[in-house]
Coordinates of C-alpha atoms and ligand atoms in Angstrom, one line a residue:
M30 CA 0.0 0.0 0.0
E31 CA 1.8 3.1 -1.2
Q32 CA -1.0 5.6 -1.2
F33 CA -3.8 6.4 1.3
T34 CA -7.2 7.5 0.0
Q35 CA -8.2 11.1 0.8
A36 CA -10.7 9.8 3.4
Q37 CA -7.8 7.8 5.2
I38 CA -5.6 10.9 5.2
D39 CA -8.4 12.9 6.7
A40 CA -9.1 10.3 9.3
L41 CA -5.4 9.7 10.3
S42 CA -4.9 13.5 10.5
T43 CA -7.5 13.8 13.3
F44 CA -5.5 11.5 15.7
V45 CA -2.3 13.7 16.1
D46 CA -1.3 17.3 15.8
P47 CA -0.8 18.5 12.2
D48 CA 3.1 18.3 12.3
R49 CA 2.9 14.6 13.5
F50 CA 1.4 13.0 10.4
S51 CA 3.0 13.2 7.0
T52 CA 2.5 11.8 3.5
G53 CA 5.4 13.8 2.2
Q54 CA 7.9 11.9 -0.1
S55 CA 11.0 12.6 2.0
N56 CA 9.5 11.5 5.3
R57 CA 8.4 8.3 3.6
E58 CA 11.8 7.7 2.0
L59 CA 13.5 8.1 5.4
H60 CA 11.7 5.1 6.6
I61 CA 12.5 2.3 4.1
K62 CA 16.1 1.5 5.0
D63 CA 17.9 0.3 8.2
I64 CA 21.6 -0.8 8.1
S65 CA 20.8 -4.0 6.3
P66 CA 20.8 -4.5 2.5
H67 CA 17.0 -4.9 2.7
R68 CA 14.6 -2.3 1.5
G69 CA 11.0 -1.7 2.5
K70 CA 8.2 -0.6 0.3
L71 CA 7.6 3.1 0.3
P72 CA 5.0 3.7 3.0
A73 CA 1.9 5.7 2.3
G74 CA 2.6 7.9 5.4
V75 CA 4.5 8.3 8.6
I76 CA 2.9 9.1 12.0
W77 CA 4.5 10.2 15.2
P78 CA 2.3 9.5 18.2
T79 CA 3.1 10.8 21.6
R80 CA 0.6 9.1 23.9
T81 CA -0.8 5.6 24.4
E82 CA -4.3 6.9 23.6
E83 CA -3.2 8.2 20.3
V84 CA -1.6 4.8 19.4
A85 CA -4.8 3.0 20.4
A86 CA -6.9 5.3 18.3
I87 CA -4.6 5.0 15.3
L88 CA -4.5 1.2 15.5
T89 CA -8.2 0.8 16.0
Y90 CA -8.7 2.8 12.8
T91 CA -5.9 1.1 10.7
Y92 CA -7.1 -2.3 11.8
A93 CA -10.7 -1.6 10.7
Q94 CA -9.3 -0.3 7.4
G95 CA -6.9 -3.1 6.8
I96 CA -3.8 -0.8 6.8
P97 CA -0.4 -2.4 7.5
V98 CA 1.4 -0.6 10.4
T99 CA 5.1 -0.9 11.1
P100 CA 6.6 0.6 14.3
W101 CA 9.9 2.4 13.9
G102 CA 12.5 3.3 16.6
A103 CA 15.9 4.6 15.6
G104 CA 16.1 2.5 12.5
T105 CA 19.5 0.9 13.5
S106 CA 18.4 -2.7 13.0
T107 CA 20.6 -5.1 11.0
E108 CA 18.0 -7.4 9.5
G109 CA 15.3 -5.1 8.0
N110 CA 13.3 -5.4 11.3
P111 CA 11.5 -1.9 11.1
L112 CA 11.0 -1.7 7.3
P113 CA 7.5 -1.4 6.0
M114 CA 7.5 -4.4 3.6
R115 CA 3.9 -3.8 2.6
G116 CA 4.0 0.0 2.7
G117 CA 1.1 1.3 4.7
L118 CA 1.7 3.4 7.8
V119 CA 5.0 3.7 9.6
M120 CA 4.5 4.5 13.3
D121 CA 7.7 6.4 14.3
M122 CA 8.0 6.3 18.0
T123 CA 10.8 8.8 18.5
R124 CA 8.6 11.7 19.7
M125 CA 7.0 9.4 22.4
N126 CA 10.2 10.1 24.3
R127 CA 9.3 11.1 27.8
I128 CA 11.2 9.7 30.8
I129 CA 8.2 9.4 33.0
A130 CA 10.0 8.7 36.3
I131 CA 13.3 7.5 37.6
R132 CA 12.8 5.8 41.0
P133 CA 16.2 5.3 42.4
Q134 CA 15.0 3.6 45.6
D135 CA 13.3 0.9 43.5
L136 CA 16.2 0.8 41.0
Q137 CA 13.7 1.4 38.3
A138 CA 12.6 3.8 35.5
D139 CA 9.3 4.2 33.8
V140 CA 9.8 5.4 30.2
Q141 CA 8.1 5.9 26.9
P142 CA 9.5 3.8 24.0
G143 CA 11.1 6.6 22.0
V144 CA 13.6 7.4 24.8
F145 CA 17.1 6.8 23.5
R146 CA 19.3 4.6 25.6
K147 CA 22.1 7.2 26.0
T148 CA 19.5 9.9 27.0
L149 CA 18.2 7.5 29.7
N150 CA 21.6 6.7 31.0
A151 CA 22.6 10.4 31.2
Q152 CA 19.5 10.9 33.5
T153 CA 19.8 7.8 35.6
G154 CA 23.6 8.4 36.0
R155 CA 22.7 11.4 38.3
S156 CA 21.5 8.7 40.8
G157 CA 24.4 6.4 40.3
L158 CA 22.4 4.0 38.2
F159 CA 22.4 2.8 34.6
F160 CA 20.4 0.7 32.1
P161 CA 23.0 -1.8 31.1
P162 CA 22.0 -3.4 27.8
D163 CA 24.2 -1.7 25.2
P164 CA 23.9 -2.5 21.5
G165 CA 26.5 0.1 20.6
A166 CA 24.2 2.1 18.4
D167 CA 22.1 4.7 20.2
A168 CA 18.9 2.8 19.9
T169 CA 15.5 3.6 21.4
I170 CA 14.2 1.6 24.3
G171 CA 11.2 0.4 22.2
G172 CA 13.5 -0.9 19.5
M173 CA 15.7 -2.6 22.1
I174 CA 12.7 -4.2 23.7
A175 CA 11.3 -5.3 20.4
N176 CA 14.7 -6.8 19.3
N177 CA 15.7 -8.0 22.8
A178 CA 19.0 -6.1 22.1
S179 CA 22.2 -6.9 24.1
G180 CA 25.8 -6.1 23.6
V181 CA 29.4 -6.2 25.0
Q182 CA 28.4 -6.2 28.7
T183 CA 25.6 -8.8 28.4
I184 CA 27.9 -11.5 29.9
R185 CA 27.9 -9.6 33.2
Y186 CA 24.6 -7.7 33.2
G187 CA 22.2 -9.6 30.9
A188 CA 20.2 -8.6 27.8
T189 CA 17.2 -6.3 27.5
K190 CA 14.8 -9.1 28.4
D191 CA 16.4 -9.2 31.9
Y192 CA 15.6 -5.5 32.5
V193 CA 11.9 -5.2 31.4
M194 CA 9.5 -5.5 34.2
R195 CA 6.3 -4.1 33.0
L196 CA 4.9 -3.0 29.6
V197 CA 1.9 -1.0 28.3
V198 CA 1.2 -2.5 24.8
V199 CA -1.4 -1.5 22.2
L200 CA -2.5 -4.6 20.4
P201 CA -2.9 -4.7 16.6
D202 CA -6.7 -4.0 16.9
G203 CA -6.2 -1.0 19.3
R204 CA -6.8 -2.7 22.6
V205 CA -4.6 -1.5 25.4
I206 CA -3.1 -4.0 27.9
H207 CA -0.4 -4.0 30.5
T208 CA 1.9 -6.8 31.3
G209 CA 4.1 -7.7 34.4
G210 CA 4.4 -5.2 37.3
K211 CA 6.9 -3.2 39.4
A212 CA 7.4 -5.9 42.0
H213 CA 10.9 -7.6 41.7
K214 CA 9.3 -11.0 41.5
S215 CA 6.0 -12.5 40.5
S216 CA 4.6 -16.0 39.8
S217 CA 1.4 -14.7 38.4
G218 CA 0.2 -16.2 35.2
Y219 CA 1.9 -16.4 31.8
D220 CA 4.8 -14.1 31.3
L221 CA 3.4 -11.8 28.6
T222 CA 6.2 -9.3 29.2
R223 CA 8.7 -11.9 27.9
L224 CA 6.3 -12.6 24.9
F225 CA 6.5 -9.0 23.8
V226 CA 10.3 -8.7 24.4
G227 CA 11.9 -9.8 21.1
S228 CA 8.5 -9.9 19.2
E229 CA 9.9 -7.2 16.8
G230 CA 6.7 -5.2 16.7
T231 CA 4.8 -8.1 15.2
L232 CA 2.4 -8.4 18.1
G233 CA 1.7 -4.8 19.1
V234 CA 3.2 -1.4 19.9
V235 CA 5.0 -0.9 23.2
T236 CA 3.9 2.5 24.6
E237 CA 5.4 2.4 28.1
A238 CA 8.0 0.3 29.9
T239 CA 9.2 -0.1 33.5
L240 CA 12.9 -1.0 33.4
K241 CA 15.2 -2.3 36.0
L242 CA 18.4 -0.3 36.6
A243 CA 21.8 -1.3 38.0
G244 CA 24.3 0.5 40.1
I245 CA 27.2 2.1 38.2
P246 CA 30.3 0.2 39.2
V247 CA 32.9 2.1 41.1
A248 CA 36.0 0.9 39.3
H249 CA 36.6 -0.3 35.7
L250 CA 39.6 -2.0 34.2
A251 CA 40.2 -2.9 30.5
A252 CA 42.7 -5.5 29.4
T253 CA 43.8 -6.9 26.1
A254 CA 45.3 -10.3 25.6
T255 CA 47.0 -11.2 22.3
F256 CA 47.5 -14.8 21.0
D257 CA 49.4 -16.5 18.2
S258 CA 46.4 -18.4 17.0
L259 CA 42.6 -17.8 16.8
E260 CA 42.1 -21.2 18.3
A261 CA 44.1 -20.3 21.5
A262 CA 42.3 -17.0 21.9
S263 CA 38.8 -18.6 21.6
E264 CA 39.6 -21.5 23.8
T265 CA 40.7 -19.1 26.6
V266 CA 37.2 -17.6 26.5
A267 CA 35.6 -20.5 28.4
V268 CA 38.4 -20.5 30.9
L269 CA 37.9 -16.8 31.7
M270 CA 34.2 -17.3 31.9
G271 CA 34.5 -20.3 34.3
S272 CA 37.2 -18.5 36.5
G273 CA 34.8 -16.7 38.7
L274 CA 36.4 -13.3 37.7
A275 CA 33.1 -12.3 36.1
P276 CA 34.3 -10.2 33.2
A277 CA 31.9 -7.4 32.2
A278 CA 33.0 -7.7 28.6
L279 CA 35.0 -10.3 26.7
E280 CA 35.3 -9.7 23.0
L281 CA 37.2 -11.7 20.4
L282 CA 38.8 -9.8 17.5
T283 CA 40.8 -11.2 14.5
P284 CA 44.0 -9.6 13.3
E285 CA 42.2 -8.5 10.0
L286 CA 39.7 -6.4 11.9
I287 CA 42.3 -5.0 14.3
A288 CA 44.4 -3.9 11.3
L289 CA 41.3 -2.0 9.9
M290 CA 40.7 -0.4 13.3
N291 CA 44.3 0.6 13.6
R292 CA 44.3 2.1 10.2
E293 CA 41.2 4.2 10.9
K294 CA 41.8 5.1 14.6
E295 CA 45.5 4.9 14.9
L296 CA 45.1 2.7 18.0
G297 CA 48.4 1.0 17.7
L298 CA 47.1 -2.3 18.8
A299 CA 49.0 -5.6 18.0
E300 CA 47.5 -7.1 15.0
K301 CA 47.1 -10.6 16.4
P302 CA 44.1 -12.7 17.5
S303 CA 43.0 -10.9 20.7
L304 CA 40.6 -10.8 23.5
F305 CA 39.4 -7.4 24.8
C306 CA 38.2 -7.7 28.4
E307 CA 36.8 -5.4 30.9
F308 CA 36.3 -6.0 34.6
H309 CA 34.1 -4.0 37.1
G310 CA 34.7 -4.0 40.8
I311 CA 34.4 -2.1 44.1
S312 CA 37.9 -0.7 44.0
E313 CA 41.1 -0.3 42.0
A314 CA 42.9 -2.8 44.4
V315 CA 40.3 -5.5 43.7
L316 CA 40.7 -5.0 40.0
T317 CA 44.5 -5.2 40.1
E318 CA 44.2 -8.6 41.7
T319 CA 41.5 -9.6 39.1
A320 CA 43.8 -8.5 36.3
A321 CA 46.7 -10.5 37.7
M322 CA 44.6 -13.6 37.8
A323 CA 43.2 -13.0 34.2
E324 CA 46.7 -12.6 33.0
T325 CA 47.8 -15.9 34.5
L326 CA 44.8 -17.7 32.9
C327 CA 45.4 -16.0 29.5
R328 CA 49.1 -16.8 29.5
D329 CA 48.4 -20.4 30.5
G330 CA 46.0 -20.4 27.4
G331 CA 48.9 -19.2 25.2
A332 CA 48.7 -15.4 25.4
R333 CA 51.9 -13.7 24.3
G334 CA 50.9 -10.3 25.3
F335 CA 48.6 -9.0 28.1
T336 CA 48.1 -5.3 28.7
T337 CA 46.0 -3.8 31.5
G338 CA 45.6 -0.5 33.3
V339 CA 44.8 1.5 30.2
K340 CA 43.7 5.0 31.3
E341 CA 40.1 6.0 31.3
R342 CA 40.3 7.9 28.0
E343 CA 42.1 5.1 26.2
R344 CA 39.7 2.5 27.7
K345 CA 36.8 4.5 26.3
E346 CA 38.6 4.8 22.9
L347 CA 39.2 1.1 22.8
W348 CA 35.6 0.3 23.4
R349 CA 34.4 3.0 21.0
A350 CA 36.6 1.4 18.3
R351 CA 35.1 -2.0 19.1
H352 CA 31.6 -0.6 19.0
E353 CA 32.2 1.1 15.7
A354 CA 33.6 -2.1 14.1
W355 CA 30.7 -2.3 11.7
E356 CA 31.0 1.4 10.7
T357 CA 34.8 0.9 10.2
I358 CA 34.2 -2.0 7.9
H359 CA 31.5 -0.2 6.0
R360 CA 33.7 2.8 5.5
A361 CA 36.6 0.7 4.2
Y362 CA 34.3 -0.6 1.5
P363 CA 32.3 2.3 0.2
G364 CA 29.3 1.5 -1.9
R365 CA 29.2 -2.1 -0.6
E366 CA 26.5 -3.6 1.7
T367 CA 27.1 -5.9 4.6
L368 CA 25.6 -9.3 5.5
I369 CA 26.0 -9.9 9.2
V370 CA 26.1 -13.3 10.9
D371 CA 24.8 -13.2 14.4
A372 CA 24.9 -16.8 15.5
A373 CA 25.2 -17.7 19.2
V374 CA 26.4 -21.1 20.6
P375 CA 27.2 -22.6 23.9
I376 CA 30.7 -21.3 24.8
S377 CA 32.3 -24.8 24.6
S378 CA 31.4 -24.7 20.9
Y379 CA 32.8 -21.1 20.4
P380 CA 36.3 -22.1 19.3
Q381 CA 35.1 -24.5 16.6
M382 CA 32.6 -21.9 15.4
V383 CA 35.2 -19.2 15.1
L384 CA 37.6 -21.5 13.2
F385 CA 34.7 -22.8 11.0
S386 CA 33.7 -19.3 10.1
Q387 CA 37.2 -18.1 9.3
R388 CA 37.7 -21.2 7.1
Q389 CA 34.4 -20.5 5.3
L390 CA 35.6 -17.0 4.4
D391 CA 39.1 -18.3 3.4
E392 CA 37.8 -21.2 1.2
K393 CA 35.2 -19.1 -0.5
K394 CA 37.5 -16.1 -0.9
A395 CA 34.9 -13.8 0.6
V396 CA 35.6 -10.5 2.2
G397 CA 34.5 -10.8 5.8
F398 CA 35.6 -10.1 9.4
V399 CA 35.1 -12.5 12.3
F400 CA 34.6 -11.1 15.8
G401 CA 32.1 -11.3 18.6
H402 CA 30.8 -11.2 22.1
A403 CA 32.9 -14.3 22.9
G404 CA 31.9 -14.4 26.6
D405 CA 28.4 -15.3 25.7
G406 CA 29.1 -17.4 22.6
N407 CA 27.8 -14.7 20.2
L408 CA 29.7 -14.8 16.9
H409 CA 29.6 -12.0 14.3
V410 CA 30.9 -12.3 10.8
V411 CA 30.4 -9.1 8.9
M412 CA 30.7 -9.9 5.2
V413 CA 31.0 -7.3 2.5
G414 CA 29.6 -7.5 -1.0
D415 CA 27.4 -6.1 -3.7
P416 CA 23.8 -7.5 -3.6
A417 CA 23.5 -6.7 -7.3
D418 CA 26.4 -9.1 -8.0
E419 CA 24.3 -12.3 -7.8
A420 CA 27.3 -14.7 -7.7
E421 CA 29.2 -12.7 -5.0
W422 CA 26.1 -12.3 -2.8
A423 CA 25.1 -16.0 -3.2
T424 CA 28.5 -16.9 -1.8
L425 CA 27.9 -14.6 1.3
E426 CA 24.5 -16.1 1.7
A427 CA 26.0 -19.7 1.5
I428 CA 28.5 -18.8 4.2
N429 CA 25.8 -17.4 6.4
H430 CA 23.7 -20.5 5.8
N431 CA 26.5 -22.9 6.7
I432 CA 27.5 -21.0 9.9
V433 CA 23.9 -20.8 11.0
H434 CA 23.3 -24.6 10.4
R435 CA 26.4 -25.4 12.3
A436 CA 25.3 -23.2 15.2
V437 CA 21.9 -24.8 15.3
E438 CA 23.5 -28.3 15.2
V439 CA 25.4 -27.5 18.5
G440 CA 22.2 -26.2 20.2
G441 CA 22.7 -22.5 19.3
T442 CA 20.7 -19.9 17.5
C443 CA 20.7 -17.9 14.2
T444 CA 20.5 -14.6 16.1
G445 CA 22.0 -13.8 19.5
E446 CA 20.9 -10.2 19.5
H447 CA 19.9 -8.7 16.1
G448 CA 16.6 -10.5 15.7
I449 CA 14.9 -12.1 12.7
G450 CA 13.5 -9.2 10.8
V451 CA 13.5 -10.1 7.1
G452 CA 16.9 -11.6 6.7
K453 CA 16.8 -14.5 9.2
R454 CA 13.3 -15.8 8.6
Q455 CA 14.7 -18.6 6.5
F456 CA 16.2 -20.1 9.7
M457 CA 13.1 -20.0 11.9
Q458 CA 11.8 -23.5 11.0
L459 CA 15.3 -25.1 11.3
E460 CA 15.9 -23.5 14.8
H461 CA 12.4 -23.9 16.3
G462 CA 10.8 -26.9 14.6
E463 CA 7.3 -27.4 16.1
G464 CA 7.8 -24.3 18.2
Y465 CA 7.8 -22.2 15.0
A466 CA 4.2 -23.4 14.2
L467 CA 3.1 -22.4 17.7
M468 CA 4.7 -18.9 17.2
K469 CA 2.7 -18.6 14.0
Q470 CA -0.5 -19.5 15.9
I471 CA 0.2 -16.9 18.6
K472 CA 0.8 -14.3 15.8
D473 CA -2.5 -15.3 14.1
L474 CA -4.4 -15.2 17.4
M475 CA -3.1 -11.7 18.2
D476 CA -3.1 -10.2 14.7
P477 CA -5.5 -12.3 12.6
K478 CA -5.4 -9.8 9.7
G479 CA -1.6 -9.9 9.7
L480 CA -1.2 -6.1 9.8
M481 CA 1.4 -5.5 12.5
N482 CA 4.9 -5.3 11.0
P483 CA 4.0 -7.7 8.2
E484 CA 6.5 -10.1 6.5
K485 CA 8.8 -10.2 9.4
M486 CA 9.8 -13.2 11.6
F487 CA 7.6 -15.6 9.5
L488 CA 8.0 -16.7 5.9
Ligands
LIG513 C1 26.8 -0.1 14.5 C2 25.7 -0.9 15.0 C3 26.1 -1.9 16.0 C4 25.1 -2.7 16.6 N1 25.4 -3.5 17.6 C5 24.4 -4.3 18.2 C6 24.8 -5.1 19.3 O1 25.9 -5.2 19.7 N2 23.7 -5.7 19.9 C7 22.5 -5.6 19.5 O2 21.6 -6.2 20.1 N3 22.1 -4.8 18.4 C8 23.1 -4.2 17.8 N4 22.8 -3.3 16.7 C9 21.4 -3.3 16.2 C10 20.3 -2.4 16.8 O3 21.1 -1.2 17.3 C11 19.5 -2.9 17.9 O4 18.8 -4.0 17.4 C12 18.4 -1.9 18.5 O5 17.8 -2.5 19.5 C13 17.5 -1.4 17.4 O6 16.8 -0.3 18.0 P1 16.1 0.9 17.2 O7 15.6 1.9 18.1 O8 17.1 1.3 16.2 O9 14.9 0.1 16.6 P2 14.5 -0.1 15.0 O10 15.6 -0.6 14.3 O11 13.9 1.1 14.5 O12 13.3 -1.2 15.2 C14 13.6 -2.4 15.7 C15 12.4 -3.3 15.8 O13 11.6 -2.7 16.9 C16 10.3 -2.5 16.4 N5 9.9 -1.4 17.3 C17 10.4 -0.2 17.4 N6 9.8 0.5 18.4 C18 8.8 -0.2 18.8 C19 7.7 -0.1 19.8 N7 7.6 1.0 20.5 N8 6.8 -1.1 20.0 C20 7.0 -2.3 19.2 N9 7.9 -2.5 18.3 C21 8.8 -1.5 18.2 C22 10.4 -2.2 15.0 O14 9.3 -2.6 14.3 C23 11.5 -3.3 14.6 O15 11.0 -4.5 14.4 C24 23.7 -2.5 16.2 C25 23.4 -1.6 15.1 C26 24.4 -0.8 14.6 C27 24.0 0.2 13.6

């Protein structure tokens, strides 16, 4: 659906202020692309609600009219998750961006979904608290909830699902429900909160969330360990995770990626298979002891170099460089698109997955970079190519396919954090078997007309 009728434009205009509904070409074009190679269909219009009541009125109307609706956060997804594949209405949540309350005594915050993660953390930081899930990109809370986003610190602090306590959700037909509550525990009924977390906007629109917060750690310490082989580096991951040292981040990087980062940021890092680690603690003294133990374990695992105690500015620069790995790769290959593998496996299988992935790239002579949130078994392979070059892109797809199949064989998943969107639908049956059919039934029950974020998650 690329055009509304005049009657539909008139009706939609009544639900929000005049500057919050647009059928203008540029606004529509701004909502057809995330960072994936996928493209949505040009939507007929974009609407920016600010209140639950507005969302409910809009969805009641669109449902009756059979208009597809796709929620949009910051548009930083990697799998086409927020793209309007059937056009219709894009519901851009970024003006629904009020921090309703920060309640330090409860370690909680109540927010609207369009609040950006960094904005929230700037505010909660005044009370010594933070919202730990960190996808690198400055995403909205609604987008993070919908994708169950996580990131480098998930091994210590958990993913978004671990921080969502209560939601207000508008269902596809306009009904408003709330899930969960503000108590730290509950055994009451089905866990509907967890059903919506990770549902990628296919079951309804989140209009409010109560989030758990954590205390900002007093002391931080970054360390890098360099190895002669990728195998030794990845095998040391399980040792560090089982050591009781509780790293707050544990990332694996290949020499090829580090070389690219060095070139771009002048970091001067050794271009060797490396582990970037971070530890959080109650004092510098505790962290010094922790680092000494980590160094012993890394050296036992074959590390040739181990550097700690980098200053705060350098520590931030190191993590910024790691967070910007995708942008760095993208900039190095202008005009190319990226296909991102996001498999996650039990950590005992991590070394074989890393080696398998690197071998796939080498054997098929594909341009790609292996790295990942090693501590939680999450493997990224960012492959570079031109989707218009059918043979080249088919090779990248084949590598993606082979890695995901291997990951599922060892009990893993096709996506540790990016979600299914458009790009990973092909793996849902493989990964979930009969559970996939049940997911489809749940979708049909809640959205019988198939209008909420259509053509996502299910083939
Ligand atoms: C450089 C880079 C690095 C990244 N690294 C990571 C990483 O380490 N870990 C990680 O998890 N992700 C990562 N991502 C992916 C991305 O940032 C996350 O998935 C993020 O959660 C997307 O949030 P968003 O606000 O951009 O949402 P969008 O991309 O706009 O939307 C995401 C999904 O949420 C739905 N949605 C949005 N708002 C609502 C709402 N209010 N109610 C219901 N559904 C809604 C959309 O329909 C869509 O399905 C990275 C992205 C980039 C660009």
